[in-house]
Amino acid sequence: MAKASEAYVRAGEREVRISSPERVIYEATDTTPEVTKLMVAEYFASVEDGLMRALRDRPTALERWTSGVREGMKLATGPQDRNADAFYQKRVPKGAPDYLETATITFPSGRTADEICPTEIAVPVWCAHMGTLTFHPWPVRRADVDHPDELRIDLDPQPGTTFADAVRVAGVAREVLDEMGLVPFVKTSGNRGVHIYVRIRPEWDFAAVRHAAIAIGRELEKRDDGVTTAWWKEERGERIFVDFNQNTRDRTIASAYSLRPIAGAPVSTPVTWDELASLDSPAAFNLFTVPERLAADGDPWAAIDDVHGSLEVPLALWEEHPVELNFPPDHPKMPGEPPRVQPSKKVESHWDAEGNRIAD
């Protein structure tokens, strides 16, 4: 029997084995060649400086596309998606190397898990061997997994809006954050959105960080008619949605320098604010172009850990209007939370003041 093919990638001080290195992960497009599994692993090794700045010491879930990315393939988001082509790995996979370290995190249900906690570049490269394209780090460090050191503003274009709209709103968000004494860093999502990150002192729990994000989102709504914090899609309209729940426990965003499962192997890429303002499309940031960009110009987020800000100002803004918004469906029902039913399907008489359904 022929021996299965393998290759090795230099990652820091280690040689990491990659099985089936010739497997095609991304098919060729009009603008990019095909991408193999080996190329994915080599890419992660080549962006070590930026990728490890995003992942180091953070509990990290893996988005694994073990068969590659093809049109029509689906990512599992729950038990109902048993036949999906890709999935999230929230616990350490079997066969992990002995140099892989972990962090114990607690899910909203109260259950715990040991999650991968990257401490060296060999870990993301090994994750590529396991079919990982996108890393989803928690906004915490393993030294304190209950107090985020990162506030995340996810600007999500809704149908009828564009990347240019997200860029415009990001500019407004920068002004708001500057006024609050916070230092924002920005990246492309790898698709149509824009992500803004702010390092904060790990003095607030997830609930407080989420409330700060809601307050910032509401301030953006006041300053730009094209912004919404409406949780229900039917209420968002053609506006940029500020996804405040990305600051909730066990909700994560694709890390800087992660690949995205979209044709052309796009990368969620850190940019300067001036660069973002003049950016027409993020499509040029992909597996082929980002390593050269990082080598030539360095990481635009190189200074992100230099300053950790305070949430006192946005939390004071929250206290002026402390009206709770919906949590993700996998979270327990929270005090003061509105009913978890689409507004168009809600019958007022069937819900009490606390948002609990009343039997007919």
GROMACS .gro file of C-alpha atoms in nm:
model
  360
    1MET     CA    1   0.000   0.000   0.000
    2ALA     CA    2   0.136   0.341  -0.098
    3LYS     CA    3   0.223   0.568   0.192
    4ALA     CA    4  -0.002   0.870   0.228
    5SER     CA    5   0.166   1.191   0.118
    6GLU     CA    6   0.293   1.438   0.375
    7ALA     CA    7   0.503   1.751   0.399
    8TYR     CA    8   0.667   1.953   0.674
    9VAL     CA    9   0.645   2.326   0.741
   10ARG     CA   10   0.899   2.518   0.945
   11ALA     CA   11   0.711   2.700   1.223
   12GLY     CA   12   0.937   2.878   1.469
   13GLU     CA   13   1.166   2.615   1.617
   14ARG     CA   14   0.956   2.324   1.500
   15GLU     CA   15   0.887   2.122   1.188
   16VAL     CA   16   0.514   2.061   1.166
   17ARG     CA   17   0.381   1.767   0.969
   18ILE     CA   18   0.105   1.837   0.717
   19SER     CA   19  -0.093   1.541   0.584
   20SER     CA   20  -0.241   1.541   0.232
   21PRO     CA   21  -0.048   1.860   0.148
   22GLU     CA   22  -0.166   1.858  -0.214
   23ARG     CA   23  -0.537   1.868  -0.123
   24VAL     CA   24  -0.702   2.164  -0.294
   25ILE     CA   25  -0.863   2.389  -0.032
   26TYR     CA   26  -0.955   2.684  -0.255
   27GLU     CA   27  -1.017   2.637  -0.626
   28ALA     CA   28  -0.864   2.881  -0.871
   29THR     CA   29  -1.056   3.199  -0.953
   30ASP     CA   30  -1.018   3.458  -1.228
   31THR     CA   31  -0.771   3.646  -1.008
   32THR     CA   32  -0.612   3.381  -0.781
   33PRO     CA   33  -0.455   3.036  -0.837
   34GLU     CA   34  -0.572   2.730  -0.648
   35VAL     CA   35  -0.466   2.695  -0.286
   36THR     CA   36  -0.354   2.364  -0.136
   37LYS     CA   37  -0.352   2.252   0.226
   38LEU     CA   38   0.027   2.293   0.233
   39MET     CA   39  -0.008   2.652   0.112
   40VAL     CA   40  -0.251   2.728   0.396
   41ALA     CA   41  -0.001   2.597   0.650
   42GLU     CA   42   0.282   2.794   0.490
   43TYR     CA   43   0.065   3.105   0.491
   44PHE     CA   44   0.005   3.085   0.867
   45ALA     CA   45   0.379   3.041   0.925
   46SER     CA   46   0.454   3.343   0.705
   47VAL     CA   47   0.225   3.580   0.899
   48GLU     CA   48   0.352   3.474   1.241
   49ASP     CA   49   0.405   3.827   1.374
   50GLY     CA   50   0.049   3.945   1.312
   51LEU     CA   51  -0.130   3.615   1.370
   52MET     CA   52   0.034   3.549   1.706
   53ARG     CA   53  -0.037   3.905   1.817
   54ALA     CA   54  -0.404   3.821   1.759
   55LEU     CA   55  -0.401   3.472   1.916
   56ARG     CA   56  -0.131   3.451   2.181
   57ASP     CA   57  -0.262   3.325   2.517
   58ARG     CA   58  -0.625   3.345   2.401
   59PRO     CA   59  -0.865   3.049   2.417
   60THR     CA   60  -0.938   2.986   2.051
   61ALA     CA   61  -1.205   2.794   1.864
   62LEU     CA   62  -1.119   2.655   1.522
   63GLU     CA   63  -1.328   2.680   1.206
   64ARG     CA   64  -1.237   2.360   1.021
   65TRP     CA   65  -1.301   2.307   0.650
   66THR     CA   66  -1.147   1.963   0.618
   67SER     CA   67  -1.267   1.907   0.261
   68GLY     CA   68  -1.185   2.256   0.140
   69VAL     CA   69  -1.412   2.540   0.030
   70ARG     CA   70  -1.659   2.493  -0.254
   71GLU     CA   71  -1.971   2.678  -0.360
   72GLY     CA   72  -2.274   2.551  -0.170
   73MET     CA   73  -2.079   2.405   0.120
   74LYS     CA   74  -2.223   2.475   0.462
   75LEU     CA   75  -2.075   2.553   0.803
   76ALA     CA   76  -2.245   2.381   1.098
   77THR     CA   77  -2.380   2.629   1.352
   78GLY     CA   78  -2.575   2.387   1.569
   79PRO     CA   79  -2.688   2.025   1.616
   80GLN     CA   80  -2.940   2.069   1.337
   81ASP     CA   81  -2.652   2.091   1.086
   82ARG     CA   82  -2.520   1.737   1.122
   83ASN     CA   83  -2.459   1.700   0.749
   84ALA     CA   84  -2.268   2.026   0.712
   85ASP     CA   85  -1.930   2.033   0.539
   86ALA     CA   86  -1.742   2.237   0.802
   87PHE     CA   87  -1.766   2.287   1.177
   88TYR     CA   88  -1.642   2.477   1.481
   89GLN     CA   89  -1.399   2.293   1.707
   90LYS     CA   90  -1.433   2.431   2.060
   91ARG     CA   91  -1.245   2.155   2.240
   92VAL     CA   92  -0.891   2.035   2.181
   93PRO     CA   93  -0.893   1.781   1.896
   94LYS     CA   94  -0.761   1.430   1.950
   95GLY     CA   95  -0.400   1.379   1.855
   96ALA     CA   96  -0.289   1.729   1.953
   97PRO     CA   97   0.089   1.765   1.987
   98ASP     CA   98   0.244   1.786   2.332
   99TYR     CA   99   0.351   2.148   2.279
  100LEU     CA  100  -0.009   2.263   2.235
  101GLU     CA  101  -0.132   2.442   2.547
  102THR     CA  102  -0.490   2.497   2.660
  103ALA     CA  103  -0.716   2.724   2.863
  104THR     CA  104  -1.032   2.625   3.049
  105ILE     CA  105  -1.333   2.833   2.953
  106THR     CA  106  -1.694   2.834   3.072
  107PHE     CA  107  -1.983   2.834   2.826
  108PRO     CA  108  -2.307   3.027   2.892
  109SER     CA  109  -2.464   2.695   2.996
  110GLY     CA  110  -2.214   2.665   3.280
  111ARG     CA  111  -2.032   2.373   3.118
  112THR     CA  112  -1.655   2.401   3.081
  113ALA     CA  113  -1.408   2.300   2.814
  114ASP     CA  114  -1.037   2.297   2.751
  115GLU     CA  115  -0.982   2.507   2.440
  116ILE     CA  116  -0.668   2.553   2.232
  117CYS     CA  117  -0.459   2.844   2.358
  118PRO     CA  118  -0.188   2.934   2.103
  119THR     CA  119   0.150   3.022   2.253
  120GLU     CA  120   0.370   2.969   1.946
  121ILE     CA  121   0.326   2.969   1.568
  122ALA     CA  122   0.358   2.591   1.544
  123VAL     CA  123   0.008   2.566   1.694
  124PRO     CA  124  -0.178   2.753   1.414
  125VAL     CA  125   0.030   2.563   1.157
  126TRP     CA  126  -0.073   2.233   1.318
  127CYS     CA  127  -0.432   2.359   1.310
  128ALA     CA  128  -0.393   2.399   0.931
  129HIS     CA  129  -0.297   2.031   0.923
  130MET     CA  130  -0.637   1.972   1.088
  131GLY     CA  131  -0.818   2.170   0.817
  132THR     CA  132  -0.848   2.501   1.002
  133LEU     CA  133  -0.891   2.818   0.797
  134THR     CA  134  -1.029   3.064   1.052
  135PHE     CA  135  -0.931   3.120   1.414
  136HIS     CA  136  -1.190   3.248   1.661
  137PRO     CA  137  -1.011   3.373   1.974
  138TRP     CA  138  -1.197   3.479   2.286
  139PRO     CA  139  -1.150   3.844   2.392
  140VAL     CA  140  -0.967   3.723   2.705
  141ARG     CA  141  -0.623   3.593   2.802
  142ARG     CA  142  -0.587   3.260   2.978
  143ALA     CA  143  -0.465   3.430   3.296
  144ASP     CA  144  -0.820   3.566   3.344
  145VAL     CA  145  -1.082   3.409   3.122
  146ASP     CA  146  -1.377   3.594   3.279
  147HIS     CA  147  -1.262   3.953   3.219
  148PRO     CA  148  -1.211   4.059   2.857
  149ASP     CA  149  -0.914   4.274   2.762
  150GLU     CA  150  -1.073   4.356   2.427
  151LEU     CA  151  -1.386   4.541   2.314
  152ARG     CA  152  -1.499   4.445   1.964
  153ILE     CA  153  -1.719   4.651   1.732
  154ASP     CA  154  -1.847   4.434   1.446
  155LEU     CA  155  -1.993   4.643   1.163
  156ASP     CA  156  -2.205   4.401   0.961
  157PRO     CA  157  -2.349   4.520   0.627
  158GLN     CA  158  -2.712   4.418   0.578
  159PRO     CA  159  -2.874   4.351   0.238
  160GLY     CA  160  -2.880   4.672   0.039
  161THR     CA  161  -2.562   4.807   0.198
  162THR     CA  162  -2.201   4.780   0.087
  163PHE     CA  163  -1.845   4.765   0.213
  164ALA     CA  164  -1.828   5.140   0.148
  165ASP     CA  165  -2.114   5.190   0.396
  166ALA     CA  166  -1.923   4.989   0.658
  167VAL     CA  167  -1.614   5.202   0.595
  168ARG     CA  168  -1.818   5.520   0.644
  169VAL     CA  169  -1.964   5.397   0.971
  170ALA     CA  170  -1.620   5.285   1.088
  171GLY     CA  171  -1.505   5.644   1.049
  172VAL     CA  172  -1.789   5.760   1.272
  173ALA     CA  173  -1.706   5.487   1.525
  174ARG     CA  174  -1.346   5.605   1.534
  175GLU     CA  175  -1.464   5.955   1.626
  176VAL     CA  176  -1.689   5.817   1.902
  177LEU     CA  177  -1.416   5.599   2.048
  178ASP     CA  178  -1.161   5.879   2.033
  179GLU     CA  179  -1.402   6.102   2.226
  180MET     CA  180  -1.432   5.827   2.487
  181GLY     CA  181  -1.056   5.816   2.533
  182LEU     CA  182  -1.025   5.475   2.365
  183VAL     CA  183  -0.768   5.376   2.102
  184PRO     CA  184  -0.931   5.183   1.814
  185PHE     CA  185  -0.764   4.951   1.562
  186VAL     CA  186  -0.941   4.840   1.247
  187LYS     CA  187  -0.938   4.544   1.008
  188THR     CA  188  -1.137   4.408   0.719
  189SER     CA  189  -1.359   4.112   0.802
  190GLY     CA  190  -1.241   3.923   0.495
  191ASN     CA  191  -1.583   3.970   0.341
  192ARG     CA  192  -1.792   4.293   0.333
  193GLY     CA  193  -1.770   4.398   0.695
  194VAL     CA  194  -1.532   4.596   0.913
  195HIS     CA  195  -1.408   4.504   1.262
  196ILE     CA  196  -1.285   4.755   1.520
  197TYR     CA  197  -1.086   4.635   1.823
  198VAL     CA  198  -1.003   4.827   2.140
  199ARG     CA  199  -0.773   4.691   2.408
  200ILE     CA  200  -0.921   4.752   2.754
  201ARG     CA  201  -0.810   4.687   3.108
  202PRO     CA  202  -0.943   4.343   3.222
  203GLU     CA  203  -1.153   4.496   3.498
  204TRP     CA  204  -1.503   4.436   3.360
  205ASP     CA  205  -1.697   4.115   3.301
  206PHE     CA  206  -1.862   4.009   2.976
  207ALA     CA  207  -2.195   4.169   3.071
  208ALA     CA  208  -2.034   4.510   3.123
  209VAL     CA  209  -1.831   4.492   2.801
  210ARG     CA  210  -2.146   4.399   2.609
  211HIS     CA  211  -2.333   4.693   2.763
  212ALA     CA  212  -2.047   4.923   2.660
  213ALA     CA  213  -2.078   4.792   2.304
  214ILE     CA  214  -2.454   4.855   2.305
  215ALA     CA  215  -2.398   5.211   2.428
  216ILE     CA  216  -2.144   5.272   2.152
  217GLY     CA  217  -2.382   5.125   1.895
  218ARG     CA  218  -2.664   5.352   2.012
  219GLU     CA  219  -2.435   5.654   1.986
  220LEU     CA  220  -2.355   5.551   1.628
  221GLU     CA  221  -2.728   5.529   1.554
  222LYS     CA  222  -2.766   5.891   1.669
  223ARG     CA  223  -2.486   6.013   1.445
  224ASP     CA  224  -2.554   5.809   1.130
  225ASP     CA  225  -2.900   5.715   0.999
  226GLY     CA  226  -2.742   5.417   0.825
  227VAL     CA  227  -2.667   5.234   1.152
  228THR     CA  228  -2.881   4.997   1.358
  229THR     CA  229  -2.855   4.791   1.675
  230ALA     CA  230  -3.180   4.603   1.600
  231TRP     CA  231  -3.127   4.236   1.685
  232TRP     CA  232  -3.406   4.109   1.460
  233LYS     CA  233  -3.317   4.111   1.091
  234GLU     CA  234  -3.666   4.222   0.990
  235GLU     CA  235  -3.609   4.548   1.179
  236ARG     CA  236  -3.261   4.633   1.050
  237GLY     CA  237  -3.347   4.760   0.704
  238GLU     CA  238  -3.070   4.868   0.467
  239ARG     CA  239  -2.833   4.973   0.742
  240ILE     CA  240  -2.505   4.864   0.901
  241PHE     CA  241  -2.575   4.642   1.199
  242VAL     CA  242  -2.356   4.689   1.508
  243ASP     CA  243  -2.340   4.333   1.637
  244PHE     CA  244  -2.310   4.406   2.009
  245ASN     CA  245  -2.346   4.037   2.095
  246GLN     CA  246  -1.998   3.968   1.963
  247ASN     CA  247  -1.892   4.084   2.310
  248THR     CA  248  -2.095   3.813   2.481
  249ARG     CA  249  -1.940   3.506   2.642
  250ASP     CA  250  -1.849   3.239   2.383
  251ARG     CA  251  -1.919   3.468   2.086
  252THR     CA  252  -1.612   3.529   1.874
  253ILE     CA  253  -1.494   3.704   1.557
  254ALA     CA  254  -1.248   3.579   1.295
  255SER     CA  255  -0.903   3.686   1.410
  256ALA     CA  256  -0.668   3.920   1.230
  257TYR     CA  257  -0.480   3.728   0.958
  258SER     CA  258  -0.735   3.445   0.952
  259LEU     CA  259  -0.841   3.308   0.616
  260ARG     CA  260  -1.211   3.318   0.532
  261PRO     CA  261  -1.401   3.035   0.358
  262ILE     CA  262  -1.474   3.238   0.046
  263ALA     CA  263  -1.342   3.191  -0.308
  264GLY     CA  264  -1.005   3.359  -0.357
  265ALA     CA  265  -0.876   3.284  -0.003
  266PRO     CA  266  -0.943   3.632   0.143
  267VAL     CA  267  -0.779   3.736   0.469
  268SER     CA  268  -0.921   3.939   0.759
  269THR     CA  269  -0.655   4.208   0.732
  270PRO     CA  270  -0.548   4.485   0.971
  271VAL     CA  271  -0.522   4.825   0.801
  272THR     CA  272  -0.442   5.178   0.906
  273TRP     CA  273  -0.731   5.423   0.941
  274ASP     CA  274  -0.605   5.625   0.645
  275GLU     CA  275  -0.581   5.310   0.437
  276LEU     CA  276  -0.935   5.207   0.527
  277ALA     CA  277  -1.075   5.547   0.426
  278SER     CA  278  -0.937   5.504   0.074
  279LEU     CA  279  -1.012   5.132   0.037
  280ASP     CA  280  -1.267   5.049  -0.232
  281SER     CA  281  -1.262   4.672  -0.182
  282PRO     CA  282  -1.090   4.432   0.058
  283ALA     CA  283  -1.062   4.162  -0.211
  284ALA     CA  284  -0.695   4.238  -0.277
  285PHE     CA  285  -0.607   4.114   0.073
  286ASN     CA  286  -0.567   3.739   0.031
  287LEU     CA  287  -0.336   3.447   0.101
  288PHE     CA  288  -0.105   3.551  -0.184
  289THR     CA  289  -0.073   3.922  -0.108
  290VAL     CA  290  -0.089   3.957   0.271
  291PRO     CA  291   0.244   3.786   0.359
  292GLU     CA  292   0.434   4.023   0.130
  293ARG     CA  293   0.242   4.319   0.269
  294LEU     CA  294   0.324   4.219   0.626
  295ALA     CA  295   0.692   4.162   0.546
  296ALA     CA  296   0.724   4.496   0.367
  297ASP     CA  297   0.520   4.728   0.588
  298GLY     CA  298   0.484   4.546   0.919
  299ASP     CA  299   0.162   4.488   1.111
  300PRO     CA  300  -0.068   4.795   1.133
  301TRP     CA  301  -0.168   4.657   1.474
  302ALA     CA  302   0.189   4.645   1.607
  303ALA     CA  303   0.103   4.895   1.883
  304ILE     CA  304  -0.235   4.747   1.981
  305ASP     CA  305  -0.109   4.615   2.316
  306ASP     CA  306   0.060   4.942   2.416
  307VAL     CA  307  -0.253   5.100   2.566
  308HIS     CA  308  -0.540   4.937   2.757
  309GLY     CA  309  -0.831   5.178   2.798
  310SER     CA  310  -1.121   5.224   3.037
  311LEU     CA  311  -1.491   5.150   2.981
  312GLU     CA  312  -1.606   5.414   3.228
  313VAL     CA  313  -1.733   5.654   2.961
  314PRO     CA  314  -1.937   5.407   2.750
  315LEU     CA  315  -2.074   5.244   3.066
  316ALA     CA  316  -2.186   5.584   3.195
  317LEU     CA  317  -2.361   5.626   2.860
  318TRP     CA  318  -2.526   5.285   2.909
  319GLU     CA  319  -2.654   5.387   3.251
  320GLU     CA  320  -2.835   5.681   3.090
  321HIS     CA  321  -3.044   5.430   2.890
  322PRO     CA  322  -3.002   5.084   3.049
  323VAL     CA  323  -3.253   4.905   2.827
  324GLU     CA  324  -3.149   4.545   2.764
  325LEU     CA  325  -3.134   4.394   2.414
  326ASN     CA  326  -3.168   4.032   2.306
  327PHE     CA  327  -2.896   3.780   2.376
  328PRO     CA  328  -2.794   3.504   2.130
  329PRO     CA  329  -3.035   3.208   2.128
  330ASP     CA  330  -2.783   2.971   2.291
  331HIS     CA  331  -2.767   3.189   2.604
  332PRO     CA  332  -2.996   3.149   2.906
  333LYS     CA  333  -3.280   3.399   2.926
  334MET     CA  334  -3.141   3.708   3.096
  335PRO     CA  335  -3.314   3.955   3.333
  336GLY     CA  336  -3.480   4.240   3.146
  337GLU     CA  337  -3.425   4.078   2.807
  338PRO     CA  338  -3.701   4.138   2.548
  339PRO     CA  339  -3.904   3.841   2.424
  340ARG     CA  340  -3.712   3.602   2.202
  341VAL     CA  341  -3.963   3.613   1.923
  342GLN     CA  342  -3.963   3.804   1.597
  343PRO     CA  343  -4.156   4.131   1.639
  344SER     CA  344  -4.381   4.043   1.345
  345LYS     CA  345  -4.488   3.722   1.524
  346LYS     CA  346  -4.529   3.872   1.869
  347VAL     CA  347  -4.876   3.887   2.024
  348GLU     CA  348  -4.853   4.145   2.303
  349SER     CA  349  -5.106   3.978   2.529
  350HIS     CA  350  -4.901   3.657   2.530
  351TRP     CA  351  -4.594   3.811   2.695
  352ASP     CA  352  -4.546   3.950   3.043
  353ALA     CA  353  -4.339   4.253   3.143
  354GLU     CA  354  -4.028   4.038   3.190
  355GLY     CA  355  -4.050   3.896   2.839
  356ASN     CA  356  -4.179   3.553   2.944
  357ARG     CA  357  -4.442   3.379   2.738
  358ILE     CA  358  -4.786   3.348   2.900
  359ALA     CA  359  -4.977   3.030   2.828
  360ASP     CA  360  -5.288   3.072   2.612
   0.00000   0.00000   0.00000
